[in-house]
XYZ file of N, CA and C in Angstrom:
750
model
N 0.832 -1.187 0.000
C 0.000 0.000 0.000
C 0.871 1.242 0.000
N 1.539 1.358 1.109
C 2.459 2.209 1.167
C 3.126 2.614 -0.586
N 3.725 1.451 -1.125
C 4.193 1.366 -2.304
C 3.426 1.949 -3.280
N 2.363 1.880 -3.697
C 1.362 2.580 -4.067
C 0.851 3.605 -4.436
N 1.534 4.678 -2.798
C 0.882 5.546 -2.579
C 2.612 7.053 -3.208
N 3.674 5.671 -2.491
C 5.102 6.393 -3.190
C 5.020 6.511 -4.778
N 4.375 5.758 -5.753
C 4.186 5.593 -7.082
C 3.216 6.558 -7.620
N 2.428 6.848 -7.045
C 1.420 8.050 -7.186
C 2.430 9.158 -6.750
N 2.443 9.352 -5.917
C 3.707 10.866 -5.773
C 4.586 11.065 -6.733
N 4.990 10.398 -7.259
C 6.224 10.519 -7.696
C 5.851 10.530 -9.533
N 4.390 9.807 -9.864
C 4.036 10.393 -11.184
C 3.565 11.589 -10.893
N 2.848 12.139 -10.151
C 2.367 13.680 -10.184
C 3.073 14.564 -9.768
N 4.753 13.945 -9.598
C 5.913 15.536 -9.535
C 5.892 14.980 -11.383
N 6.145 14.642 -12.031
C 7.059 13.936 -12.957
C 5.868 14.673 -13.737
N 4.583 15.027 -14.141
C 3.661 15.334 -14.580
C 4.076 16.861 -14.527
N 4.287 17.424 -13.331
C 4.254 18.719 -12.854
C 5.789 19.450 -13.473
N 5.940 18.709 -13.970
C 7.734 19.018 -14.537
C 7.948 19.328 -15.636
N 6.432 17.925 -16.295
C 6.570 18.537 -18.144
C 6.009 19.451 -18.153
N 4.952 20.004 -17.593
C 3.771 20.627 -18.008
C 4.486 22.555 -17.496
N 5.599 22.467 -16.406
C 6.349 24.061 -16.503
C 7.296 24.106 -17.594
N 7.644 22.933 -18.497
C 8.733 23.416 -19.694
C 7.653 23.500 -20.763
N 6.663 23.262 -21.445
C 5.858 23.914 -22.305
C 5.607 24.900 -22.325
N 5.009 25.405 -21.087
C 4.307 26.849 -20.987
C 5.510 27.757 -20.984
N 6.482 27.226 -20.596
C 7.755 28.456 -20.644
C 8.602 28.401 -21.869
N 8.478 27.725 -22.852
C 8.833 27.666 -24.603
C 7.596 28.067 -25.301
N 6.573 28.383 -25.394
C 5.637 28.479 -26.131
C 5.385 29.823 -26.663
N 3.817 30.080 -27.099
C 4.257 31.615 -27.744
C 3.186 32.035 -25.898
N 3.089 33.373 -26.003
C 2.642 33.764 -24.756
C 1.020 33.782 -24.818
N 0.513 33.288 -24.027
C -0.953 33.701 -24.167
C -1.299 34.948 -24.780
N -2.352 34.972 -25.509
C -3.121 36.273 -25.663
C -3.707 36.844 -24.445
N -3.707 38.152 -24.400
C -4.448 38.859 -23.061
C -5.618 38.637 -23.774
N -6.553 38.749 -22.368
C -7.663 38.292 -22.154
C -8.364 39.844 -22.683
N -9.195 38.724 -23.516
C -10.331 40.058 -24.265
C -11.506 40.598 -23.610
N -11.458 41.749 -23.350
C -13.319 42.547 -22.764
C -14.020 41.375 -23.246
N -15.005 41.239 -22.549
C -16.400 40.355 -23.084
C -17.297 41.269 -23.531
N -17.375 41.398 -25.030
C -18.748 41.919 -25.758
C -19.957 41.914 -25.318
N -20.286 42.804 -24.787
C -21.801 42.645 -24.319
C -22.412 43.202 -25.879
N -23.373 42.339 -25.687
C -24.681 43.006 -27.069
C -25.158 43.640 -27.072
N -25.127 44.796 -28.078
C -25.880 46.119 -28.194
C -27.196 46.135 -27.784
N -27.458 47.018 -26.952
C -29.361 47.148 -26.834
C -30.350 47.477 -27.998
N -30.853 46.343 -28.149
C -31.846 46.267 -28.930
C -32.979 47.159 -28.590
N -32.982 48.338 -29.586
C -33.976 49.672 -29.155
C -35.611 48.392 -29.292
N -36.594 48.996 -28.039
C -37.748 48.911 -28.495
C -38.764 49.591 -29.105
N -39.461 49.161 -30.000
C -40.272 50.192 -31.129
C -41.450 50.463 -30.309
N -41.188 51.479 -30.824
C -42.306 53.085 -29.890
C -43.793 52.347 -30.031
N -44.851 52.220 -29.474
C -46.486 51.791 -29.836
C -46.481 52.692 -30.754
N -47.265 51.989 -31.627
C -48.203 52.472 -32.948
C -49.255 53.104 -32.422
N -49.580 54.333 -32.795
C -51.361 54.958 -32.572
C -51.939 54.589 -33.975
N -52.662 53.686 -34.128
C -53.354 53.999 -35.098
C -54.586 54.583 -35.411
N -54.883 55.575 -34.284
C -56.145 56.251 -34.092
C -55.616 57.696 -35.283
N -56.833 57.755 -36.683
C -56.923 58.483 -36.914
C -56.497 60.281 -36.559
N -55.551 60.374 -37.216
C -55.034 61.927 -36.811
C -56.238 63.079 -36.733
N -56.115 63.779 -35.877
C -57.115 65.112 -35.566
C -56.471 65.822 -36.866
N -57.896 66.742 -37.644
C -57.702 67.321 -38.279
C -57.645 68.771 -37.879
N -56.815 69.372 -37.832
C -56.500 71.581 -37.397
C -58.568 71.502 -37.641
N -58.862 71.976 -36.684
C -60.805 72.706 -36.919
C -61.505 71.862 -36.600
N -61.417 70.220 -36.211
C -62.668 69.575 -36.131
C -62.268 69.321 -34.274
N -63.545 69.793 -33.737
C -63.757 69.575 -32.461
C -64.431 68.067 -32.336
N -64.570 67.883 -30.956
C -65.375 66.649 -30.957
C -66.754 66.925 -30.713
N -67.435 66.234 -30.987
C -68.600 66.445 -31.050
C -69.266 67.045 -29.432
N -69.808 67.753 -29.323
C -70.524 67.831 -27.497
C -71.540 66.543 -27.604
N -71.409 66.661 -26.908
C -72.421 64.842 -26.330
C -74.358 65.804 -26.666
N -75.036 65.194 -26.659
C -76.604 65.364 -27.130
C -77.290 66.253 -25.556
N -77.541 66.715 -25.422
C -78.213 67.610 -24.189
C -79.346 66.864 -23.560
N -79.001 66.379 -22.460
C -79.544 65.152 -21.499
C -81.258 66.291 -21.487
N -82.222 65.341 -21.784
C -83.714 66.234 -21.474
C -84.133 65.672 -20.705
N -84.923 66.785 -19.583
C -85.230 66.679 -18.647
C -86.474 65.871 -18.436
N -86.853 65.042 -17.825
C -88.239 64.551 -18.045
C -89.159 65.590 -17.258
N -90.189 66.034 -17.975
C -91.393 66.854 -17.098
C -92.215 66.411 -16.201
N -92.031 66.318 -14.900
C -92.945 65.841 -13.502
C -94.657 65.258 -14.024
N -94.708 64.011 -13.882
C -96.117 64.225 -14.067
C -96.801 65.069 -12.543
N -97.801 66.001 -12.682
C -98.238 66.705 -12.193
C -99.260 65.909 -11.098
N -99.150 66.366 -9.695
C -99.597 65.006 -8.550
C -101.674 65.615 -8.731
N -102.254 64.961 -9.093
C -104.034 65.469 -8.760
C -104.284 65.642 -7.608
N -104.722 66.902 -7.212
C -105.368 67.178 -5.745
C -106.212 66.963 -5.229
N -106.431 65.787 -4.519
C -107.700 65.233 -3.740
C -109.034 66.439 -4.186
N -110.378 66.137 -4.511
C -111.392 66.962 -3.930
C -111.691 67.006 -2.835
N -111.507 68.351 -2.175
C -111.579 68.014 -0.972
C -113.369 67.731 -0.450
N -113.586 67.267 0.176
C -115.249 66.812 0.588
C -116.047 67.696 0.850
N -116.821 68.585 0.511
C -117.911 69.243 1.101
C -117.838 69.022 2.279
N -117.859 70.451 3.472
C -118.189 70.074 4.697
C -119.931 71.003 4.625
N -120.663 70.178 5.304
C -122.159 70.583 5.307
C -122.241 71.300 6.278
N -123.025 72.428 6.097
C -122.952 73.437 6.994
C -124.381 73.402 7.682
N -124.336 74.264 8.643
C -125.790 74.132 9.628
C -126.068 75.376 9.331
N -125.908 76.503 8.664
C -126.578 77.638 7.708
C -127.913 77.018 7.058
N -128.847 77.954 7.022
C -130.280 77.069 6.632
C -129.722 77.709 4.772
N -130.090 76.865 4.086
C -130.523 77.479 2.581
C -131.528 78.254 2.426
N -131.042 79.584 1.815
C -131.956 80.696 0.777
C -133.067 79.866 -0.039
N -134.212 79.870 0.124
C -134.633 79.411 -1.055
C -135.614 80.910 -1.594
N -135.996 81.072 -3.080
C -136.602 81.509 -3.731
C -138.090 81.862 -3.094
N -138.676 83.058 -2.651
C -140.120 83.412 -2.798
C -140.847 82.702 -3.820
N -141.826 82.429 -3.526
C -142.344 82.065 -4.555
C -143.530 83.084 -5.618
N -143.175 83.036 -6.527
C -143.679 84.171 -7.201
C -145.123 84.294 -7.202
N -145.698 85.016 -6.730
C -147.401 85.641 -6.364
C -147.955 85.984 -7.769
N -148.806 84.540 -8.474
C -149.806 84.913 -9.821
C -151.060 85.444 -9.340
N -151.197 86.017 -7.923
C -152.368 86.488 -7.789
C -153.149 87.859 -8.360
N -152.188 88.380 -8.692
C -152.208 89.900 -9.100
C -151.865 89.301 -11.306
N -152.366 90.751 -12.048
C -152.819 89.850 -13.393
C -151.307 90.210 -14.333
N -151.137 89.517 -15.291
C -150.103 89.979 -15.851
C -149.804 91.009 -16.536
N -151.139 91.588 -16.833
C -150.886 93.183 -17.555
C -152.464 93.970 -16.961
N -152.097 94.970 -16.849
C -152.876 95.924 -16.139
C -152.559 97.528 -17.558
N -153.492 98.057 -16.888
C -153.477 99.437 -17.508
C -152.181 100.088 -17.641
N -150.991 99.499 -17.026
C -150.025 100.766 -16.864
C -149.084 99.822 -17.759
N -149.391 98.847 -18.590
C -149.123 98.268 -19.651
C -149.462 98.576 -20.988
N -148.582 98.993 -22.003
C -148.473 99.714 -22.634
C -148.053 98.844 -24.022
N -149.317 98.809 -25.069
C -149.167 98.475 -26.280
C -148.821 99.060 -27.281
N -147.249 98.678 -28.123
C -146.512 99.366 -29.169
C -146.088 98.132 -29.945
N -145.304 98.955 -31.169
C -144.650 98.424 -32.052
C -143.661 96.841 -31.048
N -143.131 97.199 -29.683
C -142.054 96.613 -29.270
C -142.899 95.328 -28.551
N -144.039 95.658 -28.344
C -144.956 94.372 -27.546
C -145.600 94.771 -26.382
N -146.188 94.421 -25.401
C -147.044 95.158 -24.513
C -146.563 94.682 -22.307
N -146.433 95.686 -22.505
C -145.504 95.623 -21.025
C -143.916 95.408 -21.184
N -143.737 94.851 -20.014
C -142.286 94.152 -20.131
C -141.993 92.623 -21.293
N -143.520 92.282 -21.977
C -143.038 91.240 -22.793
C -142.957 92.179 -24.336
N -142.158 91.602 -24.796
C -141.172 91.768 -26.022
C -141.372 90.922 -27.096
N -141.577 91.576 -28.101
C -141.721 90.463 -29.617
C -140.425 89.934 -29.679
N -140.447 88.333 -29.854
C -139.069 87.678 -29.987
C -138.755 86.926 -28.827
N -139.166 87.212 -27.781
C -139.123 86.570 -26.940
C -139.439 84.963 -26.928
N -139.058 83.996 -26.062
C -139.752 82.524 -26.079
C -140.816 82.880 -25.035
N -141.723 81.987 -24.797
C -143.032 82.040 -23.705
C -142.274 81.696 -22.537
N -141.195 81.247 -22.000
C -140.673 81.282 -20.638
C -139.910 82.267 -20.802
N -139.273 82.997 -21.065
C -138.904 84.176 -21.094
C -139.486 85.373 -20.422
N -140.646 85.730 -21.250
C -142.304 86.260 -21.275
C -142.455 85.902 -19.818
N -142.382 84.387 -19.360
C -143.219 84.037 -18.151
C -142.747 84.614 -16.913
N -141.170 84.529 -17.376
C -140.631 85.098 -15.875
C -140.445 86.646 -16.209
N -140.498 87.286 -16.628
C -140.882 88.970 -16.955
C -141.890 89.552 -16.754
N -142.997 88.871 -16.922
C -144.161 89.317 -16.332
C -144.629 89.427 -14.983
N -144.251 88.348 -14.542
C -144.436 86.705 -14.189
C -145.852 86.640 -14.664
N -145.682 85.248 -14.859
C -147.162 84.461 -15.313
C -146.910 82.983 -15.533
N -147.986 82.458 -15.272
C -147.938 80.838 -16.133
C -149.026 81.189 -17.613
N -148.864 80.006 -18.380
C -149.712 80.293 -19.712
C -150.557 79.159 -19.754
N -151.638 79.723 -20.319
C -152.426 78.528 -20.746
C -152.947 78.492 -22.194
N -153.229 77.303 -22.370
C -153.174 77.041 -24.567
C -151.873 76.090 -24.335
N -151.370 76.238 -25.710
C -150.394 75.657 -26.121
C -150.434 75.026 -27.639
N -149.466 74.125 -27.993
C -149.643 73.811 -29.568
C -150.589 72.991 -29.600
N -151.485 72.299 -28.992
C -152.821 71.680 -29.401
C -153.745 72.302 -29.779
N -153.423 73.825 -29.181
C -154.947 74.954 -30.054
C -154.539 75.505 -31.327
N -152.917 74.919 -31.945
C -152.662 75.678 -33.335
C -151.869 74.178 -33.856
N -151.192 74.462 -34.501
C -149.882 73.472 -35.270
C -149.134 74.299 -34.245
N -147.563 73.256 -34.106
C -146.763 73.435 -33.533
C -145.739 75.035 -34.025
N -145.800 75.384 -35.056
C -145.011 76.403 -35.707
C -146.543 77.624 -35.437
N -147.214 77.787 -35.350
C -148.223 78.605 -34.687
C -149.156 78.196 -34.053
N -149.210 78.900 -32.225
C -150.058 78.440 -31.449
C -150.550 79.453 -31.023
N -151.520 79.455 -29.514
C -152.071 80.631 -28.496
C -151.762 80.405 -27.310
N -151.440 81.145 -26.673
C -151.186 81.447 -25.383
C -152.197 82.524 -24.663
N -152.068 82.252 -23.438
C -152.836 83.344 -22.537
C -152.508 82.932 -21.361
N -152.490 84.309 -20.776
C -152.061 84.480 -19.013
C -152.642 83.641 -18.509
N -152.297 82.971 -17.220
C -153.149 82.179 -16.436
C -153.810 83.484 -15.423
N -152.796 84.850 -15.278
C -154.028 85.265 -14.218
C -154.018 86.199 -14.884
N -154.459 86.252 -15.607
C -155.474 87.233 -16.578
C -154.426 88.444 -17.148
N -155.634 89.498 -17.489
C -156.561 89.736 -17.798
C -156.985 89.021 -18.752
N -158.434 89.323 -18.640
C -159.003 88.484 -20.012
C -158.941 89.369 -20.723
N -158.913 88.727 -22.223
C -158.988 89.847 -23.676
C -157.492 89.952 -24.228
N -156.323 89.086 -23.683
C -155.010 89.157 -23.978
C -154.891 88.035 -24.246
N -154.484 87.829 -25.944
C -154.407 86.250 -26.402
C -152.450 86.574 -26.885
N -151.629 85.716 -26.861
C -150.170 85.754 -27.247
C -149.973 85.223 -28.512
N -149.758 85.493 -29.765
C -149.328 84.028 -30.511
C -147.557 84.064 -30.937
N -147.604 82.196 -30.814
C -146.378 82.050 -30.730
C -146.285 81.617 -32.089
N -144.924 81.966 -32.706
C -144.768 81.825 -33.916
C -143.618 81.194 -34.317
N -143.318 80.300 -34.981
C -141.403 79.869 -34.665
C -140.825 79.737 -33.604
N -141.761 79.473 -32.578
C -141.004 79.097 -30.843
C -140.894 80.595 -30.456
N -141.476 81.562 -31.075
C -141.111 82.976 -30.130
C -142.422 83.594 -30.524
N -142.599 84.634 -29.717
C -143.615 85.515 -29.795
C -143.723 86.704 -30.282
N -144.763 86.676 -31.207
C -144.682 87.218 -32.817
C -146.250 88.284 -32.437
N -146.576 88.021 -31.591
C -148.250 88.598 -32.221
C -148.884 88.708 -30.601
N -149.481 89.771 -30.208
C -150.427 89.935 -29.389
C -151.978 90.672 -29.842
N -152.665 90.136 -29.287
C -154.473 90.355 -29.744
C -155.230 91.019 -28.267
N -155.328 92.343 -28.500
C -156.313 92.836 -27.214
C -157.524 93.184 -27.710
N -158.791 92.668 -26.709
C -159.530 93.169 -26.961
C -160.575 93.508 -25.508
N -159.387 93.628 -24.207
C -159.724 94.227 -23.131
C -159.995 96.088 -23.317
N -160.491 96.830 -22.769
C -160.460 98.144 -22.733
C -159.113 99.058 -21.743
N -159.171 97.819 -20.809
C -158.149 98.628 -19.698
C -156.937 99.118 -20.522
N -156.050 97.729 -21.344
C -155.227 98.302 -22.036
C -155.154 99.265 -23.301
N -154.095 99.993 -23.307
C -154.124 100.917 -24.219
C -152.670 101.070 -25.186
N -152.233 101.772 -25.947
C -151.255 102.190 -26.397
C -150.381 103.116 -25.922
N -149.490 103.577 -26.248
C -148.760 104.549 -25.799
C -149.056 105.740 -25.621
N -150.191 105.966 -26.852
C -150.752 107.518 -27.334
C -151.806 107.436 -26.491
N -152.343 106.184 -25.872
C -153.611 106.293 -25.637
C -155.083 105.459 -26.246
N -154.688 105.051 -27.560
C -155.257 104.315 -28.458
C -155.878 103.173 -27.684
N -156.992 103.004 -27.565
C -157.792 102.002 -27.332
C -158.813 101.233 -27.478
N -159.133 99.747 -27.452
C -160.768 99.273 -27.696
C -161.957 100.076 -27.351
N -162.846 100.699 -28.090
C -163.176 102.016 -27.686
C -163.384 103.122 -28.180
N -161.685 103.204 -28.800
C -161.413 104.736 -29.476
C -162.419 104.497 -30.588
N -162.049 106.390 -31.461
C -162.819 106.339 -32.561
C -161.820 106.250 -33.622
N -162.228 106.395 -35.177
C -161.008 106.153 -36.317
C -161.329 107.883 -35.794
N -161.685 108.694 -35.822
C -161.465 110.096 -35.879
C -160.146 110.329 -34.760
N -160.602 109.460 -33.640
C -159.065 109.770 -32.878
C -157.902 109.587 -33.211
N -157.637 107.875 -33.948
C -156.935 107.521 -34.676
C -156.091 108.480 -35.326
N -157.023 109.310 -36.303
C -156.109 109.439 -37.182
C -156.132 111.048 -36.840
N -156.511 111.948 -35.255
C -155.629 112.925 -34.559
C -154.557 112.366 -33.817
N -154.133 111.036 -33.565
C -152.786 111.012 -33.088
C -151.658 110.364 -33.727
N -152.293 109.724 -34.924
C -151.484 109.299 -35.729
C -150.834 109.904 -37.155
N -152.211 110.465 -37.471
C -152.350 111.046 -38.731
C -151.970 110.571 -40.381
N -150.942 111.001 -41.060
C -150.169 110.104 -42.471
C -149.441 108.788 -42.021
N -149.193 108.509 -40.992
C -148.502 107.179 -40.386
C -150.075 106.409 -40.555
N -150.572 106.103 -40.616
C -151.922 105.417 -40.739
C -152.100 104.811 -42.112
N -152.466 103.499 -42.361
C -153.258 103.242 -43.701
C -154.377 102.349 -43.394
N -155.300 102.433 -44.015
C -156.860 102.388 -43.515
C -156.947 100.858 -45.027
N -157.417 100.174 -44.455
C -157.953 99.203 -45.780
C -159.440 99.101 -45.219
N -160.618 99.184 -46.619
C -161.873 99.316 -46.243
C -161.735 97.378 -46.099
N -163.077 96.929 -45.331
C -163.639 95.237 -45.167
C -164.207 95.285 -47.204
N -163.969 94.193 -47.270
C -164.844 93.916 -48.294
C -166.202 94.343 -48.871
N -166.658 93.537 -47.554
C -168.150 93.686 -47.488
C -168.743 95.209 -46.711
N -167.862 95.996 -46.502
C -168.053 97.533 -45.739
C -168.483 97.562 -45.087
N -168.225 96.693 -43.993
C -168.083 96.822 -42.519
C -167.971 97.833 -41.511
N -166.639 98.236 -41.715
C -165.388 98.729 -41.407
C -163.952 98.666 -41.762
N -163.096 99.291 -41.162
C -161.933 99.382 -41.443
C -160.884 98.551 -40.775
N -159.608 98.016 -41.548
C -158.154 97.677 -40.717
C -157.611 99.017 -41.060
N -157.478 99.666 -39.393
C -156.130 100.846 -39.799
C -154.851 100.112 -39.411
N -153.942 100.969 -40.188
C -152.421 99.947 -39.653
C -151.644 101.074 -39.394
N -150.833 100.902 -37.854
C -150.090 102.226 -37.970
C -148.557 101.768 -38.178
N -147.840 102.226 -39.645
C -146.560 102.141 -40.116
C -145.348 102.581 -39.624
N -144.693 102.343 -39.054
C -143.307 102.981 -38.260
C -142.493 103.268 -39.415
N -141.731 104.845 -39.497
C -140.648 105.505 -40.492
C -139.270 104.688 -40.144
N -139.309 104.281 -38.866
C -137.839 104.087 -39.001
C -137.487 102.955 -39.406
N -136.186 102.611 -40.080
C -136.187 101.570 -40.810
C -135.869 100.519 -39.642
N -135.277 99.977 -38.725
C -134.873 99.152 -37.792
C -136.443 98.641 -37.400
N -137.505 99.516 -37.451
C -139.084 99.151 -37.210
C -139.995 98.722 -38.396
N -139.652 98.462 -39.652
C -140.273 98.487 -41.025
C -141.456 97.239 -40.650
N -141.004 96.136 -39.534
C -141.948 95.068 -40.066
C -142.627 94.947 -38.723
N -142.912 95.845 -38.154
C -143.426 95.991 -37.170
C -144.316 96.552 -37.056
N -145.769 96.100 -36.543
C -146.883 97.372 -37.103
C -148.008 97.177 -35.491
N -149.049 98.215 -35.657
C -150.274 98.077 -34.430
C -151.018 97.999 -35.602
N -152.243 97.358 -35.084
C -153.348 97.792 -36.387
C -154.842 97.252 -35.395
N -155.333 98.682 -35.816
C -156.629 98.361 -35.276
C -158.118 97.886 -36.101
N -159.059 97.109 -35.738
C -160.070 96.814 -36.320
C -161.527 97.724 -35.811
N -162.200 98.027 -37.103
C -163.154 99.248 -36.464
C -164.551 98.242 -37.054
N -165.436 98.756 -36.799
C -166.991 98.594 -36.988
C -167.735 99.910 -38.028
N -166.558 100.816 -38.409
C -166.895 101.760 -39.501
C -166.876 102.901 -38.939
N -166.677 102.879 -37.180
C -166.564 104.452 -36.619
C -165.906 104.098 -35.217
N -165.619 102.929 -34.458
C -165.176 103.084 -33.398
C -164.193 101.653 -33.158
N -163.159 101.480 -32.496
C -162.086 100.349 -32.313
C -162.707 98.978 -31.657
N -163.021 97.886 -32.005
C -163.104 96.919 -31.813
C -162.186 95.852 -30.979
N -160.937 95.724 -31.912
C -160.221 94.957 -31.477
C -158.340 95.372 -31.692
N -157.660 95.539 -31.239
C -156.491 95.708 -31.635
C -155.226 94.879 -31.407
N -154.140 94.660 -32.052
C -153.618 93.720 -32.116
C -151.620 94.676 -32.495
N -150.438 93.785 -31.960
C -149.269 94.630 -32.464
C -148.210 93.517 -32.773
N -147.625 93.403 -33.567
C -146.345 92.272 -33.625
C -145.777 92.293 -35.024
N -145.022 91.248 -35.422
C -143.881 91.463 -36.598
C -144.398 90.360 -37.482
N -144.201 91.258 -38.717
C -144.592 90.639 -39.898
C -143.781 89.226 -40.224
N -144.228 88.321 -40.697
C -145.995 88.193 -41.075
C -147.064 87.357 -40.131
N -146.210 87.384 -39.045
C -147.432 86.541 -38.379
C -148.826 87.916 -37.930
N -148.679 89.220 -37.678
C -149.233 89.704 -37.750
C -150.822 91.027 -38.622
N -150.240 90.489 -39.484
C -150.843 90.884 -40.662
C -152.255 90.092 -40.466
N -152.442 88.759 -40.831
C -154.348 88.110 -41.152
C -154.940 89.160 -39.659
N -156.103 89.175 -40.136
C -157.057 89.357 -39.392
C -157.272 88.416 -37.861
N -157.094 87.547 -38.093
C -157.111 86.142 -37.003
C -155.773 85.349 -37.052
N -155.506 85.629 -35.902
C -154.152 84.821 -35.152
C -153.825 83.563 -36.052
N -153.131 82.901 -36.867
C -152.134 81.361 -36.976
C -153.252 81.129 -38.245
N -153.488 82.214 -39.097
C -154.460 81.466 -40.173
C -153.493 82.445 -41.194
């Protein structure tokens, strides 16, 4: 072993002997070269490929947000509170007294407070009055009427749903001038005079006088009285043509 270990020693001086006469005949090493590091590889910049802005074009403003309009909340009705106040009611209107009296006054315009043109409730509450007749005593497009509280001798006729024609042949009432069932044609024609036209009866009776109004707003509006050949019978005032026949709706 020992032997062995002397044989190993003694090749690795004998090794160590050739190997310093080479390196000291040879050519000399090259010095040792920098180590090249590798150039930095530049990295390429990101691409935009977003369309270039043109010089003048803005972006658009966004659309103007609209407001929605509140629906509007409904306000309860509030409930009637009932009160312990008694209710007003209406008098009731007194037909005891008549609807035309003497201080009712027959003209061209109609007699009292009723008015040609009027409807019969109209008439009714102006006077006051209720009526009695109706369209069973004529056709419906001309009928008769009359006060319920009188006077007697005052007939209405209705003509086209309005009142076209009144017929007196009470004395109380009169005209404006005075003219009345009664008068004479001699009075007649001292308060009327050329406003007057006289048509003889056929059979020469007597006369229709008619008294004519000048002004034009009055043209179809007439009074006309019926005589017995010297004194007023019956007289009558309203708008043509229901007033014209001799007898009411004929």
């Amino acid at each position: 072993m020992r032997r062995l270990i002397a044989l190993f020693a003694i090749l690795v001086l004998f090794l160590a002997a050739c190997g310093n006469d080479d390196e000291s005949g040879g050519e000399a090493d090259p010095e040792p070269t920098a180590t090249e590091e590798p150039a930095p590889v530049s990295t390429p910049a990101p691409v935009d490929d977003s369309p270039a802005e043109t010089p003048g074009d803005e972006e658009p403003a966004p659309d103007p947000v609209e407001e929605s309009t509140p629906i509007p909340v409904e306000e309860p009705t509030p409930i009637p509170i009932s009160t312990a106040e008694p209710v007003e009611r209406p008098e009731p209107v007194d037909f005891s007294n008549p609807a035309f009296t003497s201080d009712d006054k027959l003209s061209t315009a109609g007699l009292g407070s009723m008015f040609f043109g009027m409807t019969p409730d109209e008439a009714g509450q102006a006077l006051p009055t209720l009526w009695t007749g109706g369209p069973d005593d004529g056709t419906p497009r001309c009928y008769l009427l009359a006060p319920a509280n009188g006077p007697s001798g005052v007939v209405v006729t209705i003509y086209n749903s309005s009142i076209e024609r009144v017929d007196v042949t009470n004395p109380s009432i009169t005209t404006r001038s005075g003219a009345s069932v009664g008068s004479t044609e001699a009075q007649l024609h001292e308060l009327f005079g050329e406003r007057l036209v006289v048509t003889p009866y056929a059979d020469g009776s007597g006369n229709s006088i008619q008294f004519v109004p000048q002004d034009e707003p009055d043209v179809d509006y007439r009074v006309i009285w019926e005589t017995d050949g010297t004194s007023v019978t019956s007289m009558r005032a309203g708008r043509l043509p229901a007033v014209a026949p001799a007898e009411p709706c004929t």
